[in-house]
């Protein structure tokens, strides 16, 4: 049985050599998604704005691949500041709720590729069946 792999273009024009998402069968693997705006801006030192924009970007990528936030089975959240964990949990619950929530790993890392990035979210989602 062969699987078809579909690659989805990055949301932004300037990006590293990667696909925003790869779909294999009914699974969508989404690359780390930061809170960049379409024009490449990022809200420096504003965790709430970066989280919210990362979700806007994540929703767009998932929709293009045939899924949504509710289709996420596993999420990995990378933060550069431990002080943002509590706020991330509140915003995450609002965005991904109501329960049950996706499985999740949250890591506080030393840095992300752009030093202005405070958050990056990657995930694996299921393509939703047509209604």
PDB file of C-alpha atoms in Angstrom, residues 32-35 42 46-52 54-55 75-92 96 104-122:
ATOM      1  CA  UNK A  32       7.008  24.591  13.984  1.00  0.00           C
ATOM      2  CA  UNK A  33       4.755  27.599  13.511  1.00  0.00           C
ATOM      3  CA  UNK A  34       5.816  30.934  15.010  1.00  0.00           C
ATOM      4  CA  UNK A  35       3.793  34.105  15.438  1.00  0.00           C
ATOM      5  CA  UNK A  42       6.622  39.754  14.682  1.00  0.00           C
ATOM      6  CA  UNK A  46       4.638  40.447  23.337  1.00  0.00           C
ATOM      7  CA  UNK A  47       3.958  36.820  24.206  1.00  0.00           C
ATOM      8  CA  UNK A  48       0.159  37.110  23.962  1.00  0.00           C
ATOM      9  CA  UNK A  49       0.330  38.629  20.468  1.00  0.00           C
ATOM     10  CA  UNK A  50       2.838  36.021  19.274  1.00  0.00           C
ATOM     11  CA  UNK A  51       0.732  33.161  20.669  1.00  0.00           C
ATOM     12  CA  UNK A  52      -2.419  34.518  19.043  1.00  0.00           C
ATOM     13  CA  UNK A  54       0.862  31.531  15.839  1.00  0.00           C
ATOM     14  CA  UNK A  55      -2.697  30.190  16.212  1.00  0.00           C
ATOM     15  CA  UNK A  75       1.096  19.385  19.966  1.00  0.00           C
ATOM     16  CA  UNK A  76       4.593  20.477  20.911  1.00  0.00           C
ATOM     17  CA  UNK A  77       4.934  24.005  22.261  1.00  0.00           C
ATOM     18  CA  UNK A  78       8.367  25.600  22.441  1.00  0.00           C
ATOM     19  CA  UNK A  79       8.803  28.682  24.611  1.00  0.00           C
ATOM     20  CA  UNK A  80      11.914  30.773  25.166  1.00  0.00           C
ATOM     21  CA  UNK A  81      10.808  32.143  28.561  1.00  0.00           C
ATOM     22  CA  UNK A  82       9.636  30.050  31.505  1.00  0.00           C
ATOM     23  CA  UNK A  83       7.669  33.062  32.726  1.00  0.00           C
ATOM     24  CA  UNK A  84       5.242  32.576  29.798  1.00  0.00           C
ATOM     25  CA  UNK A  85       4.165  29.031  30.743  1.00  0.00           C
ATOM     26  CA  UNK A  86       1.206  30.095  32.910  1.00  0.00           C
ATOM     27  CA  UNK A  87      -0.145  32.509  30.286  1.00  0.00           C
ATOM     28  CA  UNK A  88       0.419  29.912  27.568  1.00  0.00           C
ATOM     29  CA  UNK A  89      -1.667  27.396  29.541  1.00  0.00           C
ATOM     30  CA  UNK A  90      -4.557  29.864  29.838  1.00  0.00           C
ATOM     31  CA  UNK A  91      -4.461  30.836  26.152  1.00  0.00           C
ATOM     32  CA  UNK A  92      -3.966  27.207  25.089  1.00  0.00           C
ATOM     33  CA  UNK A  96      -7.953  24.219  22.116  1.00  0.00           C
ATOM     34  CA  UNK A 104       1.028  18.048  24.498  1.00  0.00           C
ATOM     35  CA  UNK A 105       4.659  18.563  25.341  1.00  0.00           C
ATOM     36  CA  UNK A 106       5.811  22.007  26.443  1.00  0.00           C
ATOM     37  CA  UNK A 107       9.509  22.834  26.491  1.00  0.00           C
ATOM     38  CA  UNK A 108      11.349  25.957  27.514  1.00  0.00           C
ATOM     39  CA  UNK A 109      14.295  26.208  25.149  1.00  0.00           C
ATOM     40  CA  UNK A 110      17.388  28.396  25.143  1.00  0.00           C
ATOM     41  CA  UNK A 111      16.495  29.973  21.801  1.00  0.00           C
ATOM     42  CA  UNK A 112      14.477  29.670  18.616  1.00  0.00           C
ATOM     43  CA  UNK A 113      15.846  30.477  15.125  1.00  0.00           C
ATOM     44  CA  UNK A 114      14.813  34.144  15.287  1.00  0.00           C
ATOM     45  CA  UNK A 115      15.810  35.687  18.640  1.00  0.00           C
ATOM     46  CA  UNK A 116      12.548  37.707  18.617  1.00  0.00           C
ATOM     47  CA  UNK A 117      10.462  34.503  18.660  1.00  0.00           C
ATOM     48  CA  UNK A 118       8.945  33.695  22.048  1.00  0.00           C
ATOM     49  CA  UNK A 119       6.871  30.691  20.923  1.00  0.00           C
ATOM     50  CA  UNK A 120       6.650  28.061  18.215  1.00  0.00           C
ATOM     51  CA  UNK A 121       3.940  25.396  17.948  1.00  0.00           C
ATOM     52  CA  UNK A 122       4.185  22.161  15.957  1.00  0.00           C
TER      53      UNK A 122
END
